Amino acid sequence: MRTVLIGLAAGAACLQAQAVLPSPLVMGGALGALACGLAVYLQLLPRVPPLVRAVTGLLTGAVLGFVWAAWLALRALAPELALADEGRDLRIVGTVDNLPYRFAQGVRFNFAVEQAEGKVPPKIALSWYAGYRDQLTQLPELQPGERWQLTVRLQRPHGNANPYGFDYEAWLLEQGLRATGYVRVARDNRRLDGFVFSPGNVVEHCRSVLRDRILAALPDKPYAGVIVALVVGDQRGIDQSDWQVFNRTGIGHLISISGLHITMVAGLFAWMAFTLWRWSFFTRMQLPLLLPAQKVAALVGASVALLYVLLAGFGVPAQRTLYMLTVVAAALWLNRLTSISHVLCTALGVVVLIDPWAVLWPGFWLSFGAVAIILYATVGRTTRPLRQTAAPGASRMPVPLSRRAQLLAALRVGAHTQYVVTFGLVPITMLLFGQVSVVSPLANAVAIPLISLVVTPLALMGSMLPQLLAASMLGVAHGLVEVLALCLQWFSAMRFAVWSAPVPPFWLFCWAMFGTLWLLAPRGWPVRWLGLATWIPLLAAEPSHPAPGRMTVTAFDVGQGMALLIETSGHRLLYDTGPAYTPESNAGNRIILPYLRARGIDALDGLVVSHSDADHSGGALSLLDGVRSGWVLSSLPPQHAIARAARHHLHCAAGQGWTWDGVRFEILHPLPVSYANTTLKPNARGCTLKITAGGKSILLAGDIEAEQEAQLVQRADLRADVLLAPHHGSGTSSTPAFLLAVRPQAAIFQVGHRNRYRHPKAEVYERYGAAGIARYRTDQAGAITLEFDETIRISSYRSTHARYWQAHY
């Protein structure tokens, strides 16, 4: 049975790597073939060797998991927004379906649609902004379960598509959200009902009440979001800077309702139920004769776990713990013995059956991987107990351990478990993130007992007690988190707090995992320390790079903005840094830094910020803070924040040039005298860069417009094989004379999906096509990679990593 359950997860994971879904006919054929094979297998069962049984179980589970996940995917993809309804005003009626998230510009929430004009999916994600076209709007206090009539504009699911980036479209599919949009300013936007009853609305309303109580008790406190996350699992209020510290110190798993917290709370209530039932609530009713106290405790523990998991938002780690506790409780009620590995596999199978997309997220693999590695390293093994020495001549009966000895034994077990988790998860952490926290054991040694045994109980009690008591309890919990944060910041600031290396290929991960299992094998296993040798290629790998004289250019899909990474054999240059999305979120920390870390790139030799517009410079400060950078070349004034943050800042000017590893870099614009003209638009002074490798060139023109194009045609050699379309293909650039001077074979348009500027303009886009220029749009193709040598090879992320849920163009 365990092999079947593991096969279910493998089959579901296999489906998520498919570009297209199988047809119902194919799925039916697969099930039919499986049924025939199982019929023959059952006839031969008595003579089947154990290995064949295990392989058969895995294959059976894999086919069932694949077909089941495909069927759920077909159902999930069926509701869709009509193409004709994209971008037009629609009046809808429905209910607020989740815990709204308030941010500086407005509020985000999910909306369950009951009535709509046009074909609208039953569940959508909406944003309601406080400012619209410079007009401030007073937003209502949205609460879960309220029924509203709203005027909205919607679009089909779409997200940025970049290597090692977050897959927003997959996340929307998993959440059942088949359209996104925003609320329009309209007179008929109004609340119709204060609360619409449903089990889901009741749960979300309870979460909202608890969150509001915590925020009211901790106004303007820096770590109030952490307390909220520990009580209701809503992590959206935690600052990005805090997440960076938590992740660098390896304690991010604690800043939520984790399996440890659920087990602790369920165990506490189970113990209370056991005690009260055993003593019949201190009456003479003889309740244990009616029902054993163990069964009552199991029922209460599982019920409390369910309630707590519902408060947590039903995340994968919480689900895993709930299902494991439920299986244990069911086994106790049915008077059956069950192994812990069977419990884990059952939880694995249930998670995949309910949510086959869970396999796409790191939390799934880290959660089940951590428990599996603990079981491997501890179950069935005995640790040497701490014995008390009996007096000479005394009986050889066991002597009870003193409290001090029991404490030492517990500490020893805890330390061994932390050692197992720390070493056991290194390969999978490198596979998922390309880095591992070196200070994690020390940070967790402090954080685990403090968060799990002190802060979380205080936060839970404080969120439910009367306001007078709540304020003091929550204040103490927040104070402890504040002290912990200072400690973690000290750990995070260490130079070698995190070890980074390129994300390994799968075969290297498997080799390192084999070595890890060897390292954690039982005592007596020969030369266990040799398992560490398999980590050497994992941790010591160097980032890939082109050969001398060649280069690779990656044009990121950053939305409406520009960002390109240029790599030679020994140097790396970033041209522009993409847009800022919110005050804390930008292309630098959302897209570019994760890419660099996954590649094992910890330094940039140069950074070019073409001009000050936010869609080009929005991610610069995050990048300067997150990765070592050499010089910064820009058209920014010296007093600009980016210029002041740079280690070495220079103005870009025509005539500048350098050669890296046989690749030539030339600045063509602006002229040095342009800096004396203070009235010049930032676009007109944008740094224009031409790069040549192996006889092939790319021209990066920033946001220059027709006037600057005409100047360049007169005074520069513009011939290039690839052109980054000036100003995203706006109507004020890409003149016929400029295109004739450049004569590119291909052009890249870095534009946002359905952007408000309507870039690229239709007439400009057609102008490129009429000139026989191959056109690539990042909003349709995702990130675009160009490899320059004697020829130019161009590939797009959406074509090389196509998935069935992605938008097709």
Short mmCIF file of N, CA and C in Angstrom, two decimals, residues 528-625:
data_model
loop_
_atom_site.label_atom_id
_atom_site.label_comp_id
_atom_site.label_asym_id
_atom_site.label_seq_id
_atom_site.Cartn_x
_atom_site.Cartn_y
_atom_site.Cartn_z
N ARG A 528 30.65 6.07 7.49
CA ARG A 528 29.49 6.92 7.18
C ARG A 528 29.91 8.32 6.70
N TRP A 529 31.03 8.80 7.23
CA TRP A 529 31.44 10.16 6.88
C TRP A 529 31.74 10.32 5.41
N LEU A 530 31.98 9.20 4.70
CA LEU A 530 32.22 9.31 3.26
C LEU A 530 31.01 9.86 2.50
N GLY A 531 29.84 9.78 3.12
CA GLY A 531 28.66 10.36 2.47
C GLY A 531 28.82 11.84 2.18
N LEU A 532 29.61 12.54 3.01
CA LEU A 532 29.83 13.96 2.79
C LEU A 532 30.57 14.23 1.47
N ALA A 533 31.33 13.24 1.00
CA ALA A 533 32.08 13.43 -0.24
C ALA A 533 31.15 13.67 -1.43
N THR A 534 29.93 13.11 -1.36
CA THR A 534 28.99 13.32 -2.48
C THR A 534 28.49 14.75 -2.54
N TRP A 535 28.69 15.53 -1.47
CA TRP A 535 28.28 16.92 -1.48
C TRP A 535 29.26 17.83 -2.20
N ILE A 536 30.48 17.36 -2.41
CA ILE A 536 31.51 18.24 -2.99
C ILE A 536 31.09 18.81 -4.34
N PRO A 537 30.65 17.98 -5.30
CA PRO A 537 30.21 18.57 -6.57
C PRO A 537 28.93 19.39 -6.43
N LEU A 538 28.13 19.11 -5.39
CA LEU A 538 26.90 19.86 -5.17
C LEU A 538 27.19 21.27 -4.68
N LEU A 539 28.10 21.39 -3.70
CA LEU A 539 28.35 22.67 -3.05
C LEU A 539 29.47 23.47 -3.70
N ALA A 540 30.34 22.80 -4.44
CA ALA A 540 31.49 23.49 -5.03
C ALA A 540 31.31 23.80 -6.51
N ALA A 541 30.12 23.59 -7.04
CA ALA A 541 29.87 23.85 -8.46
C ALA A 541 30.01 25.34 -8.77
N GLU A 542 30.46 25.64 -9.97
CA GLU A 542 30.61 27.02 -10.43
C GLU A 542 29.51 27.35 -11.43
N PRO A 543 29.08 28.61 -11.50
CA PRO A 543 28.06 28.98 -12.48
C PRO A 543 28.54 28.72 -13.91
N SER A 544 27.64 28.31 -14.75
CA SER A 544 27.97 28.11 -16.16
C SER A 544 28.25 29.45 -16.82
N HIS A 545 29.03 29.44 -17.90
CA HIS A 545 29.36 30.68 -18.59
C HIS A 545 29.71 30.36 -20.04
N PRO A 546 29.61 31.34 -20.92
CA PRO A 546 29.95 31.09 -22.33
C PRO A 546 31.46 30.91 -22.50
N ALA A 547 31.84 30.41 -23.66
CA ALA A 547 33.26 30.28 -24.00
C ALA A 547 33.84 31.67 -24.31
N PRO A 548 35.14 31.85 -24.23
CA PRO A 548 35.75 33.15 -24.57
C PRO A 548 35.35 33.60 -25.98
N GLY A 549 35.05 34.89 -26.10
CA GLY A 549 34.65 35.45 -27.39
C GLY A 549 33.17 35.29 -27.67
N ARG A 550 32.46 34.62 -26.80
CA ARG A 550 31.01 34.44 -26.98
C ARG A 550 30.26 35.10 -25.81
N MET A 551 28.96 35.23 -25.96
CA MET A 551 28.18 35.81 -24.87
C MET A 551 26.76 35.25 -24.90
N THR A 552 26.12 35.35 -23.74
CA THR A 552 24.72 34.96 -23.58
C THR A 552 23.96 36.16 -23.02
N VAL A 553 22.82 36.45 -23.61
CA VAL A 553 21.97 37.55 -23.17
C VAL A 553 20.62 36.97 -22.74
N THR A 554 20.17 37.33 -21.54
CA THR A 554 18.87 36.91 -21.04
C THR A 554 18.00 38.13 -20.85
N ALA A 555 16.93 38.24 -21.62
CA ALA A 555 15.96 39.33 -21.49
C ALA A 555 14.84 38.83 -20.59
N PHE A 556 14.78 39.34 -19.37
CA PHE A 556 13.81 38.85 -18.40
C PHE A 556 12.39 39.32 -18.73
N ASP A 557 11.44 38.51 -18.32
CA ASP A 557 10.03 38.90 -18.40
C ASP A 557 9.68 39.60 -17.09
N VAL A 558 9.82 40.92 -17.09
CA VAL A 558 9.61 41.70 -15.86
C VAL A 558 8.32 42.50 -15.92
N GLY A 559 7.47 42.26 -16.89
CA GLY A 559 6.31 43.10 -17.08
C GLY A 559 6.68 44.31 -17.92
N GLN A 560 6.07 45.46 -17.62
CA GLN A 560 6.34 46.67 -18.38
C GLN A 560 7.63 47.30 -17.86
N GLY A 561 8.76 46.90 -18.44
CA GLY A 561 10.05 47.40 -18.01
C GLY A 561 11.15 46.69 -18.77
N MET A 562 12.40 47.02 -18.44
CA MET A 562 13.55 46.41 -19.11
C MET A 562 14.51 45.86 -18.09
N ALA A 563 15.09 44.70 -18.41
CA ALA A 563 16.16 44.11 -17.60
C ALA A 563 16.78 42.99 -18.43
N LEU A 564 18.08 43.10 -18.72
CA LEU A 564 18.79 42.09 -19.50
C LEU A 564 20.12 41.78 -18.81
N LEU A 565 20.44 40.50 -18.72
CA LEU A 565 21.73 40.06 -18.17
C LEU A 565 22.62 39.63 -19.33
N ILE A 566 23.81 40.25 -19.41
CA ILE A 566 24.79 39.91 -20.45
C ILE A 566 25.95 39.18 -19.78
N GLU A 567 26.27 37.98 -20.28
CA GLU A 567 27.33 37.15 -19.69
C GLU A 567 28.40 36.85 -20.73
N THR A 568 29.64 37.07 -20.35
CA THR A 568 30.78 36.61 -21.13
C THR A 568 31.44 35.48 -20.35
N SER A 569 32.59 35.02 -20.80
CA SER A 569 33.22 33.89 -20.13
C SER A 569 33.68 34.21 -18.72
N GLY A 570 33.94 35.50 -18.43
CA GLY A 570 34.42 35.84 -17.10
C GLY A 570 33.77 37.04 -16.46
N HIS A 571 32.75 37.62 -17.10
CA HIS A 571 32.13 38.83 -16.57
C HIS A 571 30.61 38.77 -16.77
N ARG A 572 29.92 39.61 -15.96
CA ARG A 572 28.46 39.70 -16.07
C ARG A 572 28.04 41.15 -15.91
N LEU A 573 27.16 41.58 -16.79
CA LEU A 573 26.66 42.96 -16.79
C LEU A 573 25.14 42.91 -16.83
N LEU A 574 24.49 43.73 -16.02
CA LEU A 574 23.04 43.84 -16.05
C LEU A 574 22.67 45.19 -16.64
N TYR A 575 21.85 45.16 -17.69
CA TYR A 575 21.36 46.38 -18.32
C TYR A 575 19.93 46.62 -17.88
N ASP A 576 19.73 47.63 -17.07
CA ASP A 576 18.44 48.00 -16.48
C ASP A 576 17.97 46.93 -15.49
N THR A 577 17.06 47.35 -14.60
CA THR A 577 16.72 46.51 -13.45
C THR A 577 15.23 46.26 -13.30
N GLY A 578 14.44 46.59 -14.34
CA GLY A 578 13.02 46.30 -14.29
C GLY A 578 12.25 47.28 -13.42
N PRO A 579 10.92 47.10 -13.36
CA PRO A 579 10.06 48.07 -12.67
C PRO A 579 9.93 47.80 -11.17
N ALA A 580 9.41 48.79 -10.47
CA ALA A 580 8.96 48.62 -9.09
C ALA A 580 7.46 48.33 -9.14
N TYR A 581 7.03 47.27 -8.45
CA TYR A 581 5.62 46.90 -8.45
C TYR A 581 4.87 47.53 -7.28
N THR A 582 5.48 47.49 -6.10
CA THR A 582 4.95 48.11 -4.89
C THR A 582 6.15 48.74 -4.16
N PRO A 583 5.92 49.46 -3.07
CA PRO A 583 7.08 50.01 -2.35
C PRO A 583 8.10 48.96 -1.92
N GLU A 584 7.68 47.73 -1.69
CA GLU A 584 8.62 46.70 -1.24
C GLU A 584 8.96 45.68 -2.31
N SER A 585 8.14 45.58 -3.33
CA SER A 585 8.30 44.53 -4.34
C SER A 585 8.72 45.15 -5.67
N ASN A 586 9.73 44.55 -6.29
CA ASN A 586 10.22 45.05 -7.58
C ASN A 586 10.84 43.90 -8.35
N ALA A 587 11.19 44.17 -9.59
CA ALA A 587 11.77 43.13 -10.44
C ALA A 587 13.11 42.65 -9.89
N GLY A 588 13.80 43.50 -9.16
CA GLY A 588 15.08 43.10 -8.59
C GLY A 588 14.95 41.98 -7.60
N ASN A 589 14.08 42.15 -6.58
CA ASN A 589 13.95 41.11 -5.56
C ASN A 589 12.97 40.01 -5.91
N ARG A 590 12.11 40.24 -6.89
CA ARG A 590 11.12 39.22 -7.26
C ARG A 590 11.60 38.31 -8.40
N ILE A 591 12.42 38.81 -9.31
CA ILE A 591 12.76 38.06 -10.52
C ILE A 591 14.27 37.90 -10.69
N ILE A 592 15.01 39.01 -10.65
CA ILE A 592 16.42 38.97 -11.02
C ILE A 592 17.26 38.31 -9.93
N LEU A 593 17.09 38.71 -8.67
CA LEU A 593 17.87 38.10 -7.59
C LEU A 593 17.63 36.59 -7.47
N PRO A 594 16.37 36.12 -7.49
CA PRO A 594 16.17 34.66 -7.46
C PRO A 594 16.87 33.94 -8.62
N TYR A 595 16.88 34.56 -9.80
CA TYR A 595 17.57 33.96 -10.94
C TYR A 595 19.07 33.89 -10.68
N LEU A 596 19.65 34.98 -10.21
CA LEU A 596 21.10 35.01 -9.97
C LEU A 596 21.48 33.98 -8.90
N ARG A 597 20.68 33.89 -7.84
CA ARG A 597 21.00 32.93 -6.77
C ARG A 597 20.89 31.50 -7.26
N ALA A 598 19.86 31.21 -8.05
CA ALA A 598 19.71 29.85 -8.57
C ALA A 598 20.85 29.48 -9.51
N ARG A 599 21.40 30.45 -10.20
CA ARG A 599 22.54 30.21 -11.07
C ARG A 599 23.86 30.18 -10.31
N GLY A 600 23.85 30.55 -9.04
CA GLY A 600 25.07 30.61 -8.25
C GLY A 600 25.88 31.86 -8.51
N ILE A 601 25.25 32.89 -9.06
CA ILE A 601 25.95 34.14 -9.37
C ILE A 601 25.85 35.07 -8.17
N ASP A 602 26.97 35.38 -7.55
CA ASP A 602 26.95 36.20 -6.35
C ASP A 602 27.53 37.59 -6.58
N ALA A 603 27.86 37.94 -7.81
CA ALA A 603 28.43 39.26 -8.08
C ALA A 603 28.16 39.66 -9.52
N LEU A 604 27.98 40.96 -9.72
CA LEU A 604 27.89 41.56 -11.05
C LEU A 604 29.10 42.46 -11.24
N ASP A 605 29.72 42.37 -12.41
CA ASP A 605 30.88 43.22 -12.67
C ASP A 605 30.46 44.64 -13.00
N GLY A 606 29.28 44.79 -13.58
CA GLY A 606 28.80 46.12 -13.93
C GLY A 606 27.29 46.15 -13.96
N LEU A 607 26.74 47.34 -13.75
CA LEU A 607 25.29 47.54 -13.79
C LEU A 607 25.03 48.84 -14.55
N VAL A 608 24.24 48.74 -15.61
CA VAL A 608 23.86 49.92 -16.39
C VAL A 608 22.40 50.23 -16.10
N VAL A 609 22.14 51.43 -15.59
CA VAL A 609 20.77 51.91 -15.40
C VAL A 609 20.56 53.02 -16.43
N SER A 610 19.82 52.70 -17.48
CA SER A 610 19.78 53.61 -18.64
C SER A 610 19.25 54.99 -18.28
N HIS A 611 18.20 55.05 -17.46
CA HIS A 611 17.67 56.36 -17.05
C HIS A 611 16.80 56.15 -15.82
N SER A 612 16.19 57.21 -15.33
CA SER A 612 15.57 57.19 -14.00
C SER A 612 14.14 56.68 -13.98
N ASP A 613 13.51 56.44 -15.12
CA ASP A 613 12.13 55.96 -15.10
C ASP A 613 12.01 54.68 -14.27
N ALA A 614 10.92 54.55 -13.52
CA ALA A 614 10.77 53.45 -12.57
C ALA A 614 10.73 52.09 -13.24
N ASP A 615 10.33 52.02 -14.50
CA ASP A 615 10.28 50.71 -15.16
C ASP A 615 11.67 50.24 -15.60
N HIS A 616 12.68 51.08 -15.43
CA HIS A 616 14.05 50.70 -15.75
C HIS A 616 14.95 50.66 -14.50
N SER A 617 14.63 51.48 -13.52
CA SER A 617 15.48 51.59 -12.33
C SER A 617 14.82 51.03 -11.07
N GLY A 618 13.62 50.50 -11.18
CA GLY A 618 12.85 50.11 -10.00
C GLY A 618 13.51 49.04 -9.14
N GLY A 619 14.29 48.15 -9.74
CA GLY A 619 14.90 47.07 -8.97
C GLY A 619 16.34 47.31 -8.59
N ALA A 620 16.88 48.49 -8.90
CA ALA A 620 18.31 48.73 -8.73
C ALA A 620 18.74 48.67 -7.27
N LEU A 621 18.01 49.33 -6.39
CA LEU A 621 18.41 49.36 -4.98
C LEU A 621 18.38 47.97 -4.37
N SER A 622 17.39 47.17 -4.71
CA SER A 622 17.34 45.79 -4.21
C SER A 622 18.53 44.99 -4.70
N LEU A 623 18.91 45.21 -5.94
CA LEU A 623 20.04 44.47 -6.50
C LEU A 623 21.36 44.92 -5.86
N LEU A 624 21.53 46.21 -5.66
CA LEU A 624 22.75 46.70 -5.03
C LEU A 624 22.87 46.20 -3.59
N ASP A 625 21.72 45.98 -2.95
CA ASP A 625 21.73 45.46 -1.59
C ASP A 625 21.89 43.95 -1.55
#
